Amino acid sequence: MPAIRNALVIGGGIGGLTAGVALRQSGIDVDLVETKPNFSVYGVGIIQPNNTLRALDQIGLAARCVELGTPFPGWRIHDAGGNFLMDAPNESHAAPKFPSNNGITRPDLHRILYEAAYAHGVTIHLGTQVHALDDRCDYVRVELTNGLTSDYDLVIGADGLYSETRKRLFGVSVTPQFTGQAVWRHNFARPDHVQWGEIHMGPHSKVGLTPLRSDLMYMFLVTSELGNQRVPEDQLAVLMRQRLEGFGGLISTLRDQITDPTEVVYRPMESLLLPSPWHKGRVIIIGDAAHATTPHLAQGAAMAIEDAVLLGTLLRRDASLEKLLTEFMSRRFNRARFVIESSDRIATWEMEHWSGVSNPDARPGQLLHEASLALLDEY
Ligand SMILES: Cc1cc2nc3c(=O)[nH]c(=O)nc-3n(C[C@H](O)[C@H](O)[C@H](O)COP(=O)(O)OP(=O)(O)OC[C@H]3O[C@@H](n4cnc5c(N)ncnc54)[C@H](O)[C@@H]3O)c2cc1C
């Protein structure tokens, strides 16, 4: 018998939708509220390393991701001129029947998740938020902005980096911190020869290319940015092109195609780690709301998905909710911290290198390789 009868998930993003599916597969009734009126997401891509595919396979969704996405074996490293330097292949022993990486568009991933949530019977309220939440010890009474009031055995806050649920529970002592870097993204037609992920190392930035579909790839450009400045939206194409000056080969050809500012997705990089435990009473925080990382290990969505799948699996057990949430924390906190700290260290080394500081201890490639390997261990 499951530890709980019903749950409310706040947030219909990657973590929330996955939690909805995972809990339904454990026999739990699930309501989900999403503030947006529809499931639209911006159209760049997500890299799914092999541990993400393992977690998605546990709820039966990895094969569909690979079907709609594009597998790739690792990263092909180039200098700024586009000259090949080396291959950095990734392992796949967490889920051997799946590739070491899968590139997928965000809209495709989202569609897989919300279709699965509907198919499993998650009751979804779009354009809705929590109006009031009262933890009454034996249950949580929740009033929604659409006028409905219900009682839940568990509330899961999966409402992203700027989580209202986190603020409700833990106040504003932990807030996202700007890391000094930003990422610029743009989709392109994919040339046949881009079969791996590609990294092009510039003197003051790095550029990556990720296969997404047979005809599509996306570029990510990582730069140091002074302060967490907001960038005028109509300038995004010009500014991205400026930051790509100095790159040769394929990147310089692609640079000339960046003309429409609405096609550029710009994000300052922020990270956050909520101290353990991420739960209070019958409310728990998961995903970016609890632990947001920079994309250096491509593990943000992976961590949200692992949280959700593990929570669904644990809640199948016949044990007290408190005991299960304590076990959840013992299996999630150090892993999320490892991802955030490793990503932050790589970011710091990159910024030092780009500003001309020589650090003899800096080994970003080695840390990236070792951390990616470590994340294939059981979670
Ligand atoms: C540009 C970019 C590229 C990235 N690339 C990768 C990658 O390649 N690989 C990877 O693993 N990760 C990547 N990430 C990180 C990844 O997107 C996040 O870690 C992941 O989306 C976290 O999932 P989440 O469900 O916790 O939060 P989100 O996906 O942000 O979902 C939160 C949801 O909650 C909703 N919401 C917010 N407030 C409320 C409220 N009050 N009530 C109801 N609903 C609410 C939001 O509308 C949203 O739908 C990237 C992130 C960015 C920004």
Coordinates of C-alpha atoms and ligand atoms in Angstrom, one line a residue:
M1 CA 0.0 0.0 0.0
P2 CA 1.4 3.5 -0.9
A3 CA 2.5 5.7 2.0
I4 CA 0.1 8.4 0.8
R5 CA -3.2 8.4 -1.0
N6 CA -3.0 11.7 -3.0
A7 CA -0.7 14.5 -3.8
L8 CA -0.6 18.0 -5.3
V9 CA 2.3 18.9 -7.6
I10 CA 2.9 22.6 -8.0
G11 CA 4.6 23.3 -11.4
G12 CA 4.2 21.6 -14.7
G13 CA 7.8 21.8 -15.8
I14 CA 10.2 18.9 -16.3
G15 CA 10.3 17.9 -12.6
G16 CA 6.6 18.4 -11.9
L17 CA 5.3 16.5 -14.9
T18 CA 7.8 13.6 -14.2
A19 CA 6.6 13.5 -10.6
G20 CA 3.0 13.4 -11.7
V21 CA 3.7 10.3 -13.9
A22 CA 5.9 8.6 -11.3
L23 CA 3.4 9.0 -8.5
R24 CA 0.5 7.8 -10.6
Q25 CA 2.5 4.7 -11.4
S26 CA 2.7 4.2 -7.7
G27 CA -1.1 4.3 -7.4
I28 CA -1.3 7.8 -6.0
D29 CA -4.0 10.3 -7.1
V30 CA -2.3 13.4 -8.5
D31 CA -3.5 17.0 -9.1
L32 CA -1.0 19.3 -10.8
V33 CA -1.2 23.1 -11.1
E34 CA 0.8 25.0 -13.7
T35 CA 0.8 28.8 -13.7
K36 CA 1.0 29.1 -17.5
P37 CA -2.2 28.8 -19.5
N38 CA -0.6 26.1 -21.8
F39 CA 2.5 23.9 -22.0
S40 CA 4.4 26.2 -24.3
V41 CA 8.2 26.2 -23.7
Y42 CA 10.9 28.0 -25.6
G43 CA 12.4 26.1 -28.5
V44 CA 16.0 25.2 -27.7
G45 CA 17.3 21.9 -26.7
I46 CA 18.0 19.7 -23.7
I47 CA 21.0 17.3 -23.5
Q48 CA 20.0 14.1 -21.8
P49 CA 23.1 12.3 -20.5
N50 CA 22.8 8.5 -19.8
N51 CA 21.7 8.9 -16.2
T52 CA 18.7 11.0 -17.3
L53 CA 17.7 8.2 -19.7
R54 CA 18.0 5.7 -16.9
A55 CA 15.6 7.6 -14.7
L56 CA 13.2 8.2 -17.6
D57 CA 13.4 4.5 -18.5
Q58 CA 12.2 3.7 -14.9
I59 CA 8.9 5.4 -15.8
G60 CA 8.8 4.1 -19.4
L61 CA 9.7 7.3 -21.2
A62 CA 13.3 7.0 -22.3
A63 CA 12.7 5.1 -25.5
R64 CA 10.3 7.9 -26.7
C65 CA 12.9 10.6 -26.0
V66 CA 15.5 8.7 -28.0
E67 CA 13.0 8.2 -30.8
L68 CA 12.2 11.9 -31.0
G69 CA 15.7 13.1 -30.2
T70 CA 19.2 12.4 -31.6
P71 CA 21.7 10.1 -29.8
F72 CA 25.3 11.2 -29.8
P73 CA 28.4 9.5 -28.3
G74 CA 30.2 12.4 -26.6
W75 CA 32.0 15.6 -27.3
R76 CA 34.4 16.5 -30.2
I77 CA 36.7 19.2 -29.1
H78 CA 38.0 22.0 -31.4
D79 CA 40.1 25.1 -31.1
A80 CA 38.6 28.6 -31.9
G81 CA 39.7 28.2 -35.6
G82 CA 37.5 25.0 -35.9
N83 CA 40.5 22.6 -35.9
F84 CA 39.8 19.2 -34.4
L85 CA 41.7 18.6 -31.1
M86 CA 40.3 15.4 -29.6
D87 CA 37.2 13.3 -28.9
A88 CA 35.8 13.0 -25.4
P89 CA 33.4 10.0 -25.5
N90 CA 30.9 9.5 -22.7
E91 CA 29.9 6.1 -21.1
S92 CA 26.5 4.6 -21.1
H93 CA 26.6 1.9 -18.3
A94 CA 23.8 3.5 -16.2
A95 CA 21.3 2.5 -19.0
P96 CA 23.3 0.3 -21.4
K97 CA 20.4 -0.1 -23.9
F98 CA 20.4 3.7 -24.4
P99 CA 23.0 6.1 -25.8
S100 CA 25.5 8.0 -23.7
N101 CA 23.7 11.3 -24.6
N102 CA 20.5 12.2 -26.3
G103 CA 19.8 15.7 -27.7
I104 CA 16.1 16.6 -27.8
T105 CA 14.1 19.8 -28.3
R106 CA 12.5 21.3 -25.3
P107 CA 9.0 21.2 -26.9
D108 CA 9.4 17.5 -27.8
L109 CA 10.5 16.6 -24.3
H110 CA 7.7 18.6 -22.8
R111 CA 5.1 17.0 -25.1
I112 CA 6.4 13.5 -24.1
L113 CA 6.0 14.5 -20.4
Y114 CA 2.6 16.1 -20.5
E115 CA 1.1 13.5 -22.8
A116 CA 2.3 10.8 -20.3
A117 CA 0.9 12.8 -17.4
Y118 CA -2.6 13.0 -19.1
A119 CA -2.4 9.4 -20.1
H120 CA -1.7 8.3 -16.5
G121 CA -4.6 10.3 -15.2
V122 CA -2.9 13.3 -13.6
T123 CA -5.5 16.0 -13.2
I124 CA -3.9 19.1 -14.6
H125 CA -5.1 22.7 -13.9
L126 CA -3.4 25.1 -16.3
G127 CA -3.3 28.8 -15.6
T128 CA -3.6 28.0 -11.9
Q129 CA -1.6 28.7 -8.8
V130 CA -1.8 27.9 -5.1
H131 CA -3.8 30.7 -3.3
A132 CA -3.4 29.4 0.3
L133 CA -1.7 26.4 1.7
D134 CA -2.3 25.2 5.3
D135 CA -0.4 22.1 6.6
R136 CA -2.7 20.6 9.3
C137 CA -0.4 17.8 10.3
D138 CA -2.6 14.9 9.0
Y139 CA -3.2 16.6 5.6
V140 CA -2.5 19.8 3.8
R141 CA -5.5 22.0 2.8
V142 CA -4.9 23.8 -0.4
E143 CA -7.0 26.6 -2.0
L144 CA -6.3 27.1 -5.7
T145 CA -6.6 30.4 -7.6
N146 CA -9.3 28.7 -9.7
G147 CA -11.5 28.5 -6.6
L148 CA -11.1 24.7 -5.8
T149 CA -10.1 23.6 -2.3
S150 CA -8.8 20.1 -1.6
D151 CA -6.9 18.2 1.1
Y152 CA -3.7 16.4 0.2
D153 CA -1.4 13.9 2.0
L154 CA 1.6 15.5 0.2
V155 CA 2.4 18.7 -1.6
I156 CA 5.3 18.7 -4.0
G157 CA 6.8 22.1 -5.0
A158 CA 8.3 21.8 -8.5
D159 CA 7.9 25.4 -9.4
G160 CA 11.4 26.1 -10.6
L161 CA 14.2 28.5 -9.7
Y162 CA 12.1 31.3 -8.4
S163 CA 9.8 28.9 -6.5
E164 CA 6.9 30.5 -4.5
T165 CA 6.6 27.2 -2.6
R166 CA 10.2 27.4 -1.4
K167 CA 9.5 31.0 -0.2
R168 CA 6.4 29.8 1.6
L169 CA 8.2 27.1 3.4
F170 CA 11.7 28.5 4.0
G171 CA 11.5 32.2 3.4
V172 CA 13.9 34.2 1.3
S173 CA 17.2 33.2 3.0
V174 CA 18.2 31.1 0.0
T175 CA 17.9 32.9 -3.4
P176 CA 19.5 32.2 -6.8
Q177 CA 23.1 33.5 -7.1
F178 CA 24.5 34.8 -10.4
T179 CA 27.7 32.9 -11.2
G180 CA 29.4 35.4 -13.5
Q181 CA 28.5 33.6 -16.7
A182 CA 25.7 33.6 -19.2
V183 CA 24.6 31.3 -22.0
W184 CA 23.3 32.3 -25.4
R185 CA 21.4 29.7 -27.4
H186 CA 20.2 29.5 -31.0
N187 CA 18.9 26.7 -33.3
F188 CA 20.4 25.9 -36.7
A189 CA 19.9 23.5 -39.5
R190 CA 22.2 20.5 -38.7
P191 CA 25.0 19.7 -41.3
D192 CA 25.4 15.9 -41.8
H193 CA 28.9 16.0 -40.4
V194 CA 27.8 17.1 -36.9
Q195 CA 27.3 13.6 -35.5
W196 CA 28.8 14.3 -32.0
G197 CA 28.3 17.2 -29.6
E198 CA 30.9 19.8 -30.5
I199 CA 32.9 22.1 -28.2
H200 CA 34.9 25.0 -29.7
M201 CA 37.3 26.6 -27.2
G202 CA 37.7 30.3 -27.7
P203 CA 40.1 32.6 -25.9
H204 CA 37.3 34.3 -23.9
S205 CA 34.3 32.0 -24.3
K206 CA 33.3 28.5 -25.5
V207 CA 30.8 27.4 -28.0
G208 CA 28.9 24.1 -28.2
L209 CA 26.8 22.4 -30.8
T210 CA 24.3 19.8 -29.9
P211 CA 22.4 17.5 -32.3
L212 CA 18.6 17.6 -31.7
R213 CA 17.0 16.0 -34.7
S214 CA 18.3 14.7 -38.1
D215 CA 17.8 18.3 -39.5
L216 CA 18.3 20.4 -36.4
M217 CA 21.0 21.3 -33.8
Y218 CA 21.4 24.1 -31.3
M219 CA 24.4 26.3 -30.4
F220 CA 25.2 27.3 -26.9
L221 CA 27.7 30.1 -26.3
V222 CA 29.1 30.5 -22.8
T223 CA 30.5 33.9 -21.9
S224 CA 31.6 35.8 -18.8
E225 CA 29.3 38.8 -18.2
L226 CA 29.9 41.7 -15.9
G227 CA 27.2 41.8 -13.2
N228 CA 23.8 40.2 -13.9
Q229 CA 22.9 42.8 -16.4
R230 CA 19.6 42.5 -18.4
V231 CA 20.2 42.5 -22.1
P232 CA 17.9 44.5 -24.4
E233 CA 15.8 41.9 -26.3
D234 CA 16.0 43.6 -29.6
Q235 CA 19.9 43.5 -29.4
L236 CA 20.2 39.8 -28.7
A237 CA 21.3 38.8 -32.2
V238 CA 23.8 41.6 -32.5
L239 CA 25.3 40.9 -29.1
M240 CA 25.5 37.1 -29.7
R241 CA 27.3 37.7 -33.1
Q242 CA 29.7 40.1 -31.4
R243 CA 30.6 37.5 -28.8
L244 CA 31.2 34.9 -31.6
E245 CA 33.8 37.1 -33.3
G246 CA 37.2 35.4 -33.3
F247 CA 35.8 31.9 -34.0
G248 CA 36.5 30.4 -37.4
G249 CA 35.3 27.3 -39.3
L250 CA 31.7 26.2 -38.9
I251 CA 31.1 28.6 -36.0
S252 CA 31.9 31.7 -38.2
T253 CA 29.5 30.4 -40.9
L254 CA 26.7 29.9 -38.3
R255 CA 27.4 33.3 -36.7
D256 CA 26.3 35.1 -40.0
Q257 CA 23.0 33.3 -39.7
I258 CA 22.1 34.9 -36.4
T259 CA 20.0 37.9 -37.4
D260 CA 16.6 37.5 -35.7
P261 CA 16.8 38.5 -32.0
T262 CA 13.6 36.5 -31.2
E263 CA 15.6 33.4 -32.1
V264 CA 18.2 34.0 -29.5
V265 CA 17.6 32.6 -26.0
Y266 CA 19.8 34.4 -23.4
R267 CA 20.1 33.3 -19.8
P268 CA 22.4 34.5 -17.0
M269 CA 23.6 31.5 -15.2
E270 CA 22.3 31.2 -11.6
S271 CA 22.7 28.5 -9.0
L272 CA 21.0 27.6 -5.8
L273 CA 21.2 24.9 -3.1
L274 CA 18.5 24.7 -0.5
P275 CA 20.0 23.2 2.7
S276 CA 18.7 19.8 3.7
P277 CA 16.0 18.9 4.4
W278 CA 13.9 20.1 1.5
H279 CA 10.7 19.2 3.2
K280 CA 8.7 20.6 6.1
G281 CA 5.7 18.7 7.4
R282 CA 3.8 17.4 4.3
V283 CA 5.4 19.7 1.8
I284 CA 8.6 18.9 -0.2
I285 CA 10.5 20.9 -2.8
I286 CA 12.2 19.2 -5.8
G287 CA 14.0 20.2 -9.0
D288 CA 15.4 23.6 -9.7
A289 CA 13.4 25.0 -6.7
A290 CA 15.7 23.0 -4.4
H291 CA 18.9 22.8 -6.4
A292 CA 19.6 24.8 -9.5
T293 CA 22.9 24.2 -11.3
T294 CA 24.7 25.9 -14.2
P295 CA 24.6 23.8 -17.4
H296 CA 28.3 22.7 -17.4
L297 CA 27.4 19.1 -16.7
A298 CA 24.0 19.3 -18.5
Q299 CA 22.4 17.9 -15.4
G300 CA 19.7 20.4 -14.4
A301 CA 16.8 18.5 -15.9
A302 CA 18.5 15.2 -15.0
M303 CA 18.5 16.1 -11.3
A304 CA 14.8 17.2 -11.4
I305 CA 13.8 14.0 -13.2
E306 CA 15.8 11.8 -10.8
D307 CA 14.2 13.6 -7.8
A308 CA 10.7 12.9 -9.2
V309 CA 11.3 9.3 -10.1
L310 CA 12.9 8.4 -6.8
L311 CA 10.1 10.1 -4.9
G312 CA 7.5 8.1 -6.8
T313 CA 9.4 4.9 -6.2
L314 CA 9.9 5.5 -2.4
L315 CA 6.2 6.5 -1.9
R316 CA 5.2 3.0 -3.0
R317 CA 6.6 1.6 0.3
D318 CA 4.5 0.9 3.4
A319 CA 6.4 3.3 5.7
S320 CA 5.7 6.6 7.4
L321 CA 5.9 9.7 5.1
E322 CA 8.5 11.2 7.4
K323 CA 10.8 8.1 7.1
L324 CA 10.4 8.1 3.3
L325 CA 11.2 11.8 2.9
T326 CA 14.2 11.4 5.2
E327 CA 15.5 8.5 2.9
F328 CA 14.8 10.7 -0.1
M329 CA 17.0 13.5 1.3
S330 CA 19.8 11.0 2.2
R331 CA 19.9 9.9 -1.5
R332 CA 19.4 13.3 -3.1
F333 CA 21.2 16.0 -1.2
N334 CA 24.8 15.0 -1.7
R335 CA 24.2 14.2 -5.4
A336 CA 22.6 17.5 -6.1
R337 CA 25.4 19.3 -4.2
F338 CA 28.0 17.4 -6.2
V339 CA 26.5 18.5 -9.5
I340 CA 26.3 22.2 -8.4
E341 CA 29.8 22.3 -6.9
S342 CA 31.4 20.5 -9.8
S343 CA 29.6 22.8 -12.3
D344 CA 30.6 25.9 -10.3
R345 CA 34.2 24.9 -10.2
I346 CA 34.4 24.4 -14.0
A347 CA 32.7 27.8 -14.4
T348 CA 35.3 29.5 -12.1
W349 CA 38.2 27.8 -14.0
E350 CA 36.8 28.9 -17.3
M351 CA 36.4 32.5 -16.2
E352 CA 39.9 32.6 -14.8
H353 CA 41.3 31.3 -18.0
W354 CA 39.3 33.7 -20.2
S355 CA 40.5 36.7 -18.1
G356 CA 44.2 35.6 -18.4
V357 CA 44.6 34.2 -14.8
S358 CA 46.8 31.2 -14.7
N359 CA 45.6 28.5 -12.2
P360 CA 47.9 25.5 -12.1
D361 CA 45.1 23.5 -10.4
A362 CA 42.5 24.1 -13.2
R363 CA 41.5 20.9 -14.9
P364 CA 38.0 21.6 -16.4
G365 CA 38.1 18.7 -18.9
Q366 CA 39.2 16.2 -16.4
L367 CA 36.5 17.3 -13.8
L368 CA 33.8 17.2 -16.5
H369 CA 34.8 13.7 -17.4
E370 CA 35.1 12.4 -13.9
A371 CA 31.9 14.0 -12.7
S372 CA 29.9 12.7 -15.7
L373 CA 31.2 9.2 -15.0
A374 CA 30.4 9.4 -11.2
L375 CA 26.8 10.4 -12.0
L376 CA 26.3 7.1 -13.8
D377 CA 26.5 5.4 -10.3
E378 CA 23.2 4.4 -8.7
Y379 CA 21.2 7.3 -7.3
Ligands
LIG1 C1 18.4 27.8 -21.4 C2 18.5 26.5 -20.5 C3 19.1 25.4 -21.0 C4 19.2 24.2 -20.2 N1 19.8 23.1 -20.8 C5 19.8 21.9 -20.0 C6 20.3 20.7 -20.6 O1 20.8 20.7 -21.7 N2 20.3 19.6 -19.8 C7 19.7 19.6 -18.5 O2 19.7 18.6 -17.9 N3 19.3 20.8 -18.0 C8 19.3 21.9 -18.7 N4 18.8 23.1 -18.2 C9 18.2 23.1 -16.9 C10 16.8 22.6 -16.9 O3 16.0 23.2 -17.8 C11 16.2 22.7 -15.5 O4 17.1 22.2 -14.5 C12 14.9 22.0 -15.4 O5 13.9 22.6 -16.3 C13 14.3 22.0 -14.0 O6 13.0 21.5 -14.0 P1 12.0 22.0 -12.9 O7 10.7 21.2 -13.2 O8 12.6 22.0 -11.6 O9 11.8 23.5 -13.3 P2 11.1 24.1 -14.6 O10 11.3 23.2 -15.8 O11 11.6 25.5 -14.6 O12 9.6 24.1 -14.3 C14 8.9 24.9 -13.3 C15 7.5 25.0 -13.7 O13 6.7 25.6 -12.7 C16 5.9 26.6 -13.2 N5 5.6 27.5 -12.1 C17 6.4 28.5 -11.6 N6 5.8 29.1 -10.6 C18 4.6 28.5 -10.4 C19 3.6 28.7 -9.5 N7 3.6 29.6 -8.5 N8 2.5 27.9 -9.5 C20 2.4 27.0 -10.5 N9 3.4 26.8 -11.4 C21 4.5 27.5 -11.4 C22 6.6 27.2 -14.3 O14 5.8 27.9 -15.3 C23 7.3 25.9 -14.9 O15 6.4 25.3 -15.9 C24 18.7 24.2 -18.9 C25 18.2 25.4 -18.4 C26 18.1 26.6 -19.2 C27 17.4 27.8 -18.6

